[in-house]
mmCIF file of C-alpha atoms and ligand atoms in Angstrom:
data_model
loop_
_atom_site.group_PDB
_atom_site.id
_atom_site.type_symbol
_atom_site.label_atom_id
_atom_site.label_comp_id
_atom_site.label_asym_id
_atom_site.label_seq_id
_atom_site.Cartn_x
_atom_site.Cartn_y
_atom_site.Cartn_z
ATOM 1 C CA ARG P 1 0.000 0.000 0.000
ATOM 2 C CA ALA P 2 1.457 3.292 -1.136
ATOM 3 C CA LYS P 3 0.347 5.071 2.003
ATOM 4 C CA GLN P 4 2.120 2.636 4.317
ATOM 5 C CA ARG P 5 5.264 2.667 2.230
ATOM 6 C CA GLY P 6 5.196 6.475 2.267
ATOM 7 C CA ARG P 7 4.913 6.610 5.975
ATOM 8 C CA GLY P 8 7.700 4.042 6.453
ATOM 9 C CA ARG P 9 10.030 6.197 4.387
ATOM 10 C CA VAL P 10 9.446 9.158 6.663
ATOM 11 C CA GLU P 11 10.698 7.122 9.579
ATOM 12 C CA VAL P 12 13.794 5.817 7.748
ATOM 13 C CA PHE P 13 15.114 9.169 6.513
ATOM 14 C CA ASP P 14 14.946 11.048 9.727
ATOM 15 C CA GLU P 15 16.516 14.158 8.189
ATOM 16 C CA ASN P 16 14.306 17.211 8.638
ATOM 17 C CA LEU P 17 14.113 18.178 4.992
ATOM 18 C CA ASP P 18 13.387 14.674 3.703
ATOM 19 C CA THR P 19 10.791 14.221 6.397
ATOM 20 C CA GLU P 20 9.181 17.531 5.572
ATOM 21 C CA LEU P 21 9.118 16.846 1.826
ATOM 22 C CA ALA P 22 7.765 13.331 2.276
ATOM 23 C CA HIS P 23 5.137 14.647 4.638
ATOM 24 C CA ARG P 24 4.021 17.286 2.155
ATOM 25 C CA ALA P 25 3.868 14.773 -0.693
ATOM 26 C CA GLN P 26 1.793 12.458 1.477
ATOM 27 C CA VAL P 27 -0.601 15.214 2.496
ATOM 28 C CA GLN P 28 -1.008 16.309 -1.132
ATOM 29 C CA HIS P 29 -1.697 12.755 -2.189
ATOM 30 C CA ASP P 30 -4.286 12.218 0.553
ATOM 31 C CA LEU P 31 -5.847 15.629 0.023
ATOM 32 C CA ARG P 32 -6.395 15.005 -3.686
ATOM 33 C CA ARG P 33 -8.535 12.042 -2.701
ATOM 34 C CA ALA P 34 -10.254 13.899 0.148
ATOM 35 C CA VAL P 35 -11.292 16.987 -1.754
ATOM 36 C CA ASP P 36 -14.273 15.317 -3.411
ATOM 37 C CA SER P 37 -15.105 13.008 -0.534
ATOM 38 C CA ASP P 38 -16.883 13.385 2.765
ATOM 39 C CA GLU P 39 -13.507 13.480 4.527
ATOM 40 C CA LEU P 40 -13.722 17.251 4.082
ATOM 41 C CA VAL P 41 -16.411 18.751 6.264
ATOM 42 C CA VAL P 42 -17.407 22.353 6.757
ATOM 43 C CA PHE P 43 -17.849 23.455 10.355
ATOM 44 C CA TYR P 44 -19.790 26.578 11.270
ATOM 45 C CA GLN P 45 -18.949 29.072 14.009
ATOM 46 C CA PRO P 46 -21.605 31.598 15.049
ATOM 47 C CA ILE P 47 -21.059 35.335 14.673
ATOM 48 C CA VAL P 48 -23.178 36.827 17.424
ATOM 49 C CA ASP P 49 -24.779 40.208 17.911
ATOM 50 C CA THR P 50 -24.069 40.409 21.639
ATOM 51 C CA THR P 51 -26.554 43.226 22.305
ATOM 52 C CA HIS P 52 -29.447 40.904 21.400
ATOM 53 C CA SER P 53 -27.707 37.520 21.832
ATOM 54 C CA VAL P 54 -28.642 36.731 18.260
ATOM 55 C CA THR P 55 -26.610 34.751 15.753
ATOM 56 C CA LEU P 56 -26.165 37.055 12.795
ATOM 57 C CA GLY P 57 -24.451 34.400 10.706
ATOM 58 C CA PHE P 58 -21.688 31.820 10.626
ATOM 59 C CA GLU P 59 -18.105 31.564 9.474
ATOM 60 C CA ALA P 60 -17.464 28.414 7.444
ATOM 61 C CA LEU P 61 -14.277 26.642 8.582
ATOM 62 C CA VAL P 62 -13.063 23.569 6.772
ATOM 63 C CA ARG P 63 -12.104 20.390 8.654
ATOM 64 C CA TRP P 64 -10.337 17.333 7.325
ATOM 65 C CA GLN P 65 -11.386 14.105 8.931
ATOM 66 C CA HIS P 66 -8.494 11.941 7.832
ATOM 67 C CA PRO P 67 -9.134 8.161 8.016
ATOM 68 C CA THR P 68 -5.957 7.457 10.012
ATOM 69 C CA ARG P 69 -4.653 10.829 11.247
ATOM 70 C CA GLY P 70 -7.926 12.006 12.760
ATOM 71 C CA THR P 71 -9.069 15.610 12.426
ATOM 72 C CA VAL P 72 -6.385 17.687 10.716
ATOM 73 C CA PRO P 73 -6.686 21.441 11.384
ATOM 74 C CA PRO P 74 -6.705 23.800 8.362
ATOM 75 C CA ASP P 75 -3.373 25.391 9.281
ATOM 76 C CA GLN P 76 -1.799 21.991 8.563
ATOM 77 C CA PHE P 77 -3.214 21.459 5.087
ATOM 78 C CA ILE P 78 -4.362 24.793 3.601
ATOM 79 C CA PRO P 79 -0.748 25.930 2.927
ATOM 80 C CA ILE P 80 0.005 22.596 1.232
ATOM 81 C CA ALA P 81 -3.203 22.827 -0.806
ATOM 82 C CA GLU P 82 -2.141 26.331 -1.843
ATOM 83 C CA GLU P 83 1.290 25.130 -2.964
ATOM 84 C CA SER P 84 -0.156 22.379 -5.114
ATOM 85 C CA GLY P 85 -2.998 24.484 -6.518
ATOM 86 C CA LEU P 86 -5.532 22.055 -5.048
ATOM 87 C CA ILE P 87 -6.908 24.924 -2.979
ATOM 88 C CA VAL P 88 -8.857 26.066 -6.062
ATOM 89 C CA GLN P 89 -10.901 22.862 -6.054
ATOM 90 C CA LEU P 90 -11.000 22.651 -2.258
ATOM 91 C CA GLY P 91 -12.105 26.255 -1.909
ATOM 92 C CA ALA P 92 -14.829 25.845 -4.520
ATOM 93 C CA ARG P 93 -16.088 22.812 -2.610
ATOM 94 C CA VAL P 94 -16.190 24.703 0.720
ATOM 95 C CA LEU P 95 -17.915 27.658 -0.936
ATOM 96 C CA ARG P 96 -20.580 25.420 -2.477
ATOM 97 C CA ASP P 97 -21.233 23.476 0.754
ATOM 98 C CA ALA P 98 -21.420 26.678 2.801
ATOM 99 C CA CYS P 99 -23.730 28.489 0.358
ATOM 100 C CA ARG P 100 -25.999 25.474 0.088
ATOM 101 C CA GLN P 101 -26.193 25.164 3.886
ATOM 102 C CA ALA P 102 -26.824 28.870 4.342
ATOM 103 C CA ALA P 103 -29.613 28.825 1.749
ATOM 104 C CA ALA P 104 -31.242 25.888 3.570
ATOM 105 C CA TRP P 105 -31.020 27.682 6.933
ATOM 106 C CA GLN P 106 -32.319 30.874 5.384
ATOM 107 C CA ALA P 107 -35.354 29.065 3.975
ATOM 108 C CA ASP P 108 -36.245 27.978 7.531
ATOM 109 C CA LEU P 109 -36.126 31.464 9.072
ATOM 110 C CA PRO P 110 -39.119 33.726 9.590
ATOM 111 C CA PRO P 111 -39.676 36.031 6.587
ATOM 112 C CA GLY P 112 -37.580 39.174 6.563
ATOM 113 C CA GLU P 113 -34.725 37.743 8.646
ATOM 114 C CA ARG P 114 -31.264 37.468 7.132
ATOM 115 C CA LEU P 115 -28.486 35.030 7.862
ATOM 116 C CA ARG P 116 -24.944 35.727 6.718
ATOM 117 C CA ILE P 117 -22.395 33.126 5.734
ATOM 118 C CA SER P 118 -18.729 34.069 5.765
ATOM 119 C CA VAL P 119 -16.254 32.038 3.703
ATOM 120 C CA ASN P 120 -12.433 32.265 3.753
ATOM 121 C CA ILE P 121 -10.788 32.823 0.377
ATOM 122 C CA SER P 122 -7.137 31.979 -0.223
ATOM 123 C CA SER P 123 -4.876 34.255 -2.241
ATOM 124 C CA VAL P 124 -4.421 31.415 -4.740
ATOM 125 C CA GLN P 125 -8.179 31.181 -5.302
ATOM 126 C CA PHE P 126 -8.418 34.923 -5.550
ATOM 127 C CA ALA P 127 -5.685 35.015 -8.181
ATOM 128 C CA HIS P 128 -7.257 32.235 -10.233
ATOM 129 C CA ALA P 129 -8.770 33.428 -13.514
ATOM 130 C CA ALA P 130 -12.070 31.594 -12.998
ATOM 131 C CA PHE P 131 -12.639 32.703 -9.405
ATOM 132 C CA ILE P 132 -15.318 35.305 -10.027
ATOM 133 C CA ALA P 133 -17.159 32.975 -12.421
ATOM 134 C CA THR P 134 -17.022 30.252 -9.752
ATOM 135 C CA VAL P 135 -18.607 32.530 -7.160
ATOM 136 C CA ALA P 136 -21.310 33.588 -9.632
ATOM 137 C CA ALA P 137 -22.053 29.974 -10.600
ATOM 138 C CA THR P 138 -22.212 28.904 -6.942
ATOM 139 C CA LEU P 139 -24.690 31.646 -6.113
ATOM 140 C CA ALA P 140 -26.851 30.666 -9.089
ATOM 141 C CA GLU P 141 -26.674 26.964 -8.230
ATOM 142 C CA THR P 142 -27.498 27.326 -4.535
ATOM 143 C CA GLY P 143 -29.960 30.195 -4.838
ATOM 144 C CA LEU P 144 -28.259 32.061 -1.989
ATOM 145 C CA ASP P 145 -28.983 35.785 -1.896
ATOM 146 C CA PRO P 146 -25.564 37.274 -2.820
ATOM 147 C CA SER P 147 -25.857 39.973 -0.153
ATOM 148 C CA ASN P 148 -25.857 37.226 2.512
ATOM 149 C CA LEU P 149 -22.444 35.976 1.392
ATOM 150 C CA TRP P 150 -19.329 37.471 2.941
ATOM 151 C CA LEU P 151 -15.970 36.584 1.458
ATOM 152 C CA GLU P 152 -13.084 36.825 3.926
ATOM 153 C CA ILE P 153 -9.768 37.905 2.559
ATOM 154 C CA THR P 154 -6.581 38.931 4.305
ATOM 155 C CA GLU P 155 -4.573 41.961 3.314
ATOM 156 C CA THR P 156 -1.425 39.876 2.934
ATOM 157 C CA SER P 157 -3.190 37.515 0.528
ATOM 158 C CA LEU P 158 -4.085 40.252 -1.956
ATOM 159 C CA PRO P 159 -1.923 41.242 -4.929
ATOM 160 C CA ALA P 160 0.713 43.747 -3.833
ATOM 161 C CA ASP P 161 -0.495 46.107 -6.533
ATOM 162 C CA LEU P 162 -3.217 48.134 -4.823
ATOM 163 C CA ASP P 163 -4.988 49.116 -8.060
ATOM 164 C CA ALA P 164 -5.119 45.537 -9.328
ATOM 165 C CA ALA P 165 -6.379 44.271 -5.966
ATOM 166 C CA THR P 166 -9.018 46.989 -5.769
ATOM 167 C CA ALA P 167 -10.254 46.282 -9.308
ATOM 168 C CA ALA P 168 -10.604 42.561 -8.564
ATOM 169 C CA LEU P 169 -12.495 43.298 -5.352
ATOM 170 C CA ARG P 170 -14.833 45.634 -7.243
ATOM 171 C CA GLU P 171 -15.665 42.838 -9.679
ATOM 172 C CA LEU P 172 -16.651 40.637 -6.746
ATOM 173 C CA ARG P 173 -18.711 43.408 -5.200
ATOM 174 C CA ASP P 174 -20.535 43.736 -8.518
ATOM 175 C CA LEU P 175 -21.894 40.207 -7.940
ATOM 176 C CA GLY P 176 -23.634 41.613 -4.870
ATOM 177 C CA VAL P 177 -21.499 39.764 -2.314
ATOM 178 C CA HIS P 178 -19.806 41.508 0.604
ATOM 179 C CA LEU P 179 -16.133 41.535 1.504
ATOM 180 C CA ALA P 180 -14.531 41.207 4.909
ATOM 181 C CA LEU P 181 -10.915 41.903 5.817
ATOM 182 C CA ASP P 182 -9.875 38.975 8.022
ATOM 183 C CA ASP P 183 -7.166 39.141 10.697
ATOM 184 C CA PHE P 184 -7.346 42.920 10.444
ATOM 185 C CA GLY P 185 -4.428 44.744 12.022
ATOM 186 C CA THR P 186 -1.857 42.069 11.220
ATOM 187 C CA GLY P 187 -1.252 43.284 7.647
ATOM 188 C CA TYR P 188 1.598 45.581 6.766
ATOM 189 C CA SER P 189 -0.369 48.515 5.394
ATOM 190 C CA SER P 190 -3.874 48.210 6.789
ATOM 191 C CA LEU P 191 -4.662 51.877 6.572
ATOM 192 C CA ALA P 192 -3.884 52.360 2.872
ATOM 193 C CA HIS P 193 -5.975 49.287 2.083
ATOM 194 C CA LEU P 194 -8.883 50.614 4.053
ATOM 195 C CA ARG P 195 -8.973 53.769 1.998
ATOM 196 C CA THR P 196 -9.363 52.039 -1.372
ATOM 197 C CA PHE P 197 -10.799 48.546 -0.823
ATOM 198 C CA PRO P 198 -14.576 48.128 -1.277
ATOM 199 C CA VAL P 199 -14.951 46.131 1.959
ATOM 200 C CA GLU P 200 -17.840 46.207 4.412
ATOM 201 C CA VAL P 201 -16.501 44.232 7.348
ATOM 202 C CA LEU P 202 -13.335 44.349 9.462
ATOM 203 C CA LYS P 203 -12.509 41.315 11.564
ATOM 204 C CA ILE P 204 -10.251 42.185 14.488
ATOM 205 C CA ASP P 205 -7.506 39.583 14.726
ATOM 206 C CA ARG P 206 -7.792 37.426 17.794
ATOM 207 C CA SER P 207 -4.204 38.161 18.869
ATOM 208 C CA PHE P 208 -5.397 41.672 19.818
ATOM 209 C CA VAL P 209 -8.612 40.471 21.437
ATOM 210 C CA ALA P 210 -6.589 38.123 23.659
ATOM 211 C CA GLY P 211 -4.900 41.062 25.400
ATOM 212 C CA LEU P 212 -8.064 43.128 25.845
ATOM 213 C CA GLY P 213 -8.326 44.653 29.285
ATOM 214 C CA SER P 214 -4.957 43.315 30.460
ATOM 215 C CA ASN P 215 -2.592 44.656 27.796
ATOM 216 C CA PRO P 216 -2.890 48.436 27.197
ATOM 217 C CA GLU P 217 -1.310 48.240 23.698
ATOM 218 C CA ASP P 218 -3.725 45.523 22.539
ATOM 219 C CA THR P 219 -6.631 47.434 24.042
ATOM 220 C CA ALA P 220 -5.545 50.580 22.203
ATOM 221 C CA ILE P 221 -5.283 48.714 18.893
ATOM 222 C CA VAL P 222 -8.744 47.169 19.318
ATOM 223 C CA ALA P 223 -10.204 50.581 20.172
ATOM 224 C CA MET P 224 -8.527 52.080 17.116
ATOM 225 C CA ILE P 225 -9.839 49.399 14.759
ATOM 226 C CA ILE P 226 -13.367 49.875 16.125
ATOM 227 C CA ASP P 227 -13.100 53.643 15.591
ATOM 228 C CA LEU P 228 -11.727 53.132 12.072
ATOM 229 C CA ALA P 229 -14.632 50.843 11.209
ATOM 230 C CA ARG P 230 -17.088 53.427 12.489
ATOM 231 C CA THR P 231 -15.393 56.217 10.520
ATOM 232 C CA PHE P 232 -15.457 54.205 7.305
ATOM 233 C CA GLY P 233 -19.003 52.932 7.894
ATOM 234 C CA HIS P 234 -17.906 49.298 8.136
ATOM 235 C CA LEU P 235 -19.148 46.548 10.415
ATOM 236 C CA VAL P 236 -16.574 45.286 12.878
ATOM 237 C CA ILE P 237 -16.367 41.744 14.269
ATOM 238 C CA ALA P 238 -14.078 40.698 17.104
ATOM 239 C CA GLU P 239 -12.516 37.259 16.613
ATOM 240 C CA GLY P 240 -11.340 34.836 19.267
ATOM 241 C CA VAL P 241 -13.637 36.108 22.024
ATOM 242 C CA GLU P 242 -13.191 33.667 24.884
ATOM 243 C CA THR P 243 -14.602 35.399 27.960
ATOM 244 C CA GLN P 244 -17.567 37.489 29.072
ATOM 245 C CA ASP P 245 -15.085 40.148 30.253
ATOM 246 C CA GLN P 246 -13.874 40.482 26.661
ATOM 247 C CA VAL P 247 -17.471 40.844 25.450
ATOM 248 C CA ALA P 248 -18.070 43.571 28.039
ATOM 249 C CA GLU P 249 -14.866 45.402 27.085
ATOM 250 C CA LEU P 250 -15.668 45.145 23.362
ATOM 251 C CA ASN P 251 -19.189 46.457 23.953
ATOM 252 C CA ARG P 252 -17.766 49.331 25.984
ATOM 253 C CA LEU P 253 -15.462 50.189 23.077
ATOM 254 C CA GLY P 254 -18.386 50.048 20.630
ATOM 255 C CA CYS P 255 -18.057 46.570 19.112
ATOM 256 C CA THR P 256 -21.133 44.361 19.487
ATOM 257 C CA LEU P 257 -20.470 41.632 16.888
ATOM 258 C CA CYS P 258 -18.372 38.845 18.381
ATOM 259 C CA GLN P 259 -17.073 35.458 17.340
ATOM 260 C CA GLY P 260 -15.202 33.042 19.582
ATOM 261 C CA TYR P 261 -15.364 30.043 21.854
ATOM 262 C CA HIS P 262 -17.337 32.061 24.425
ATOM 263 C CA LEU P 263 -20.156 32.488 21.893
ATOM 264 C CA GLY P 264 -19.839 29.098 20.245
ATOM 265 C CA ARG P 265 -17.192 26.757 18.881
ATOM 266 C CA PRO P 266 -16.988 25.771 15.233
ATOM 267 C CA ALA P 267 -19.322 22.779 14.873
ATOM 268 C CA PRO P 268 -20.963 20.575 12.242
ATOM 269 C CA ALA P 269 -24.054 22.084 10.611
ATOM 270 C CA GLU P 270 -26.520 19.986 12.659
ATOM 271 C CA VAL P 271 -24.989 21.274 15.898
ATOM 272 C CA ALA P 272 -24.495 24.865 14.730
ATOM 273 C CA ALA P 273 -28.174 24.989 13.747
ATOM 274 C CA GLY P 274 -28.952 25.098 17.476
ATOM 275 C CA HIS P 275 -27.819 28.732 17.468
ATOM 276 C CA LEU P 276 -30.750 29.579 15.206
ATOM 277 C CA SER P 277 -33.525 28.291 17.450
ATOM 278 C CA ALA P 278 -34.250 31.684 19.057
ATOM 279 C CA ARG P 279 -34.870 33.127 15.615
ATOM 280 C CA LYS P 280 -37.134 30.278 14.530
ATOM 281 C CA ASN P 281 -39.262 30.771 17.627
ATOM 282 C CA GLY P 282 -39.854 34.261 16.346
ATOM 283 C CA SER P 283 -38.527 35.689 19.603
ATOM 284 C CA VAL P 284 -36.025 38.001 17.925
ATOM 285 C CA ASN P 285 -35.920 40.144 14.854
ATOM 286 C CA VAL P 286 -32.632 40.991 13.240
HETATM 287 P P1 C2E S 1 -9.538 32.486 10.445
HETATM 288 O O1 C2E S 1 -10.286 32.683 9.176
HETATM 289 O O2 C2E S 1 -8.990 33.699 11.097
HETATM 290 O O3 C2E S 1 -10.540 31.677 11.374
HETATM 291 C C1 C2E S 1 -10.628 31.844 12.764
HETATM 292 C C2 C2E S 1 -9.869 30.757 13.489
HETATM 293 O O4 C2E S 1 -9.908 31.005 14.892
HETATM 294 C C3 C2E S 1 -10.471 29.360 13.304
HETATM 295 O O5 C2E S 1 -9.404 28.426 13.331
HETATM 296 C C4 C2E S 1 -11.317 29.208 14.561
HETATM 297 O O6 C2E S 1 -11.585 27.864 14.909
HETATM 298 C C5 C2E S 1 -10.435 29.884 15.559
HETATM 299 N N1 C2E S 1 -11.162 30.371 16.715
HETATM 300 C C6 C2E S 1 -12.460 30.780 16.776
HETATM 301 N N2 C2E S 1 -12.786 31.217 17.999
HETATM 302 C C7 C2E S 1 -11.672 31.095 18.764
HETATM 303 C C8 C2E S 1 -11.371 31.392 20.148
HETATM 304 O O7 C2E S 1 -12.205 31.864 20.915
HETATM 305 N N3 C2E S 1 -10.096 31.144 20.548
HETATM 306 C C9 C2E S 1 -9.151 30.616 19.727
HETATM 307 N N4 C2E S 1 -7.939 30.388 20.217
HETATM 308 N N5 C2E S 1 -9.399 30.335 18.421
HETATM 309 C C10 C2E S 1 -10.645 30.578 17.951
HETATM 310 P P2 C2E S 1 -9.342 27.212 12.319
HETATM 311 O O8 C2E S 1 -10.720 26.704 12.050
HETATM 312 O O9 C2E S 1 -8.310 26.277 12.810
HETATM 313 O O10 C2E S 1 -8.831 27.908 10.979
HETATM 314 C C11 C2E S 1 -7.561 28.508 10.923
HETATM 315 C C12 C2E S 1 -7.397 29.308 9.672
HETATM 316 O O11 C2E S 1 -7.423 28.437 8.520
HETATM 317 C C13 C2E S 1 -8.523 30.306 9.423
HETATM 318 O O12 C2E S 1 -8.300 31.476 10.191
HETATM 319 C C14 C2E S 1 -8.389 30.529 7.940
HETATM 320 O O13 C2E S 1 -7.352 31.447 7.674
HETATM 321 C C15 C2E S 1 -7.977 29.151 7.447
HETATM 322 N N6 C2E S 1 -9.168 28.460 6.924
HETATM 323 C C16 C2E S 1 -10.134 27.758 7.578
HETATM 324 N N7 C2E S 1 -11.064 27.264 6.718
HETATM 325 C C17 C2E S 1 -10.681 27.697 5.485
HETATM 326 C C18 C2E S 1 -11.224 27.521 4.145
HETATM 327 O O14 C2E S 1 -12.277 26.912 3.926
HETATM 328 N N8 C2E S 1 -10.520 28.098 3.122
HETATM 329 C C19 C2E S 1 -9.377 28.811 3.330
HETATM 330 N N9 C2E S 1 -8.750 29.341 2.268
HETATM 331 N N10 C2E S 1 -8.848 28.992 4.547
HETATM 332 C C20 C2E S 1 -9.487 28.444 5.617
HETATM 333 MG MG1 MG S 2 -11.704 33.889 8.610
HETATM 334 MG MG1 MG S 3 -9.262 35.603 11.335
HETATM 335 MG MG1 MG S 4 -6.416 33.544 9.603
#
């Protein structure tokens, strides 16, 4: 069996580089098989409006349930999928699953209520010639209202050329979808990007949220991002919110939309659906 032989080789050549290369080749091989199978699963993490305790939407986060290695976190296979180009296929799969799920959830909500779905887009997908056509086709196929789809991009994953990046983002916006800047604050030129990019949402990187209240520098950065969002008329979402104290501090600073373990962990669709029950009972209206 190729897989067993592959793994044996890793043990024999215990040199770092050989091990690393063999590992990558193995992951690529396994991932090629997984990308069209049910080994890849999309988990959903609630994004909560903490003033009303209402789930505004979900972020789609891919999980790989490997037959022998167990659940592999995205940080361990997304970079390898990017290197091999397989991310294009993988990303299209995640986008389709997430849009289909969101459309199904939306159909179950009381009339007039909206549910957002936020999907991470890799720089390699973004740079791919067919990307915009793929998004358009996915929206048509799943029937999802484009304005309920948020595409998460990071500043570092965009083309270095600001004009080219802005033009590509405009084309996406023309489909009616919304754009979110993920991990905001960690990029190298956040402020210049903010001035020209047609984005609607800033997601505060969780490294800053972690120090809220205890670390004055982190607190200052979070406060600044919230003020920037307000100035530019963008929504702002805090990521990695793990405690009620952080929620209180974020609310005090003017940020009500939160995402993190305190509000709900990423979970399979059936479990995540539990966050929507308050809406289905008609007890809230957002
Ligand atoms: P991200 O887009 O910034 O996603 C947020 C990450 O923070 C997720 O990690 C999530 O599980 C984690 N997280 C959420 N709440 C908390 C919290 O309270 N505390 C802590 N410590 N962590 C929290 P995950 O799922 O492991 O994903 C890691 C990264 O992998 C994502 O960061 C994203 O950049 C990438 N990724 C995930 N799914 C996809 C995908 O479908 N496509 C692409 N291109 N990238 C993806
Ligand atoms: Mg994200
Ligand atoms: Mg993030
Ligand atoms: Mg990230």
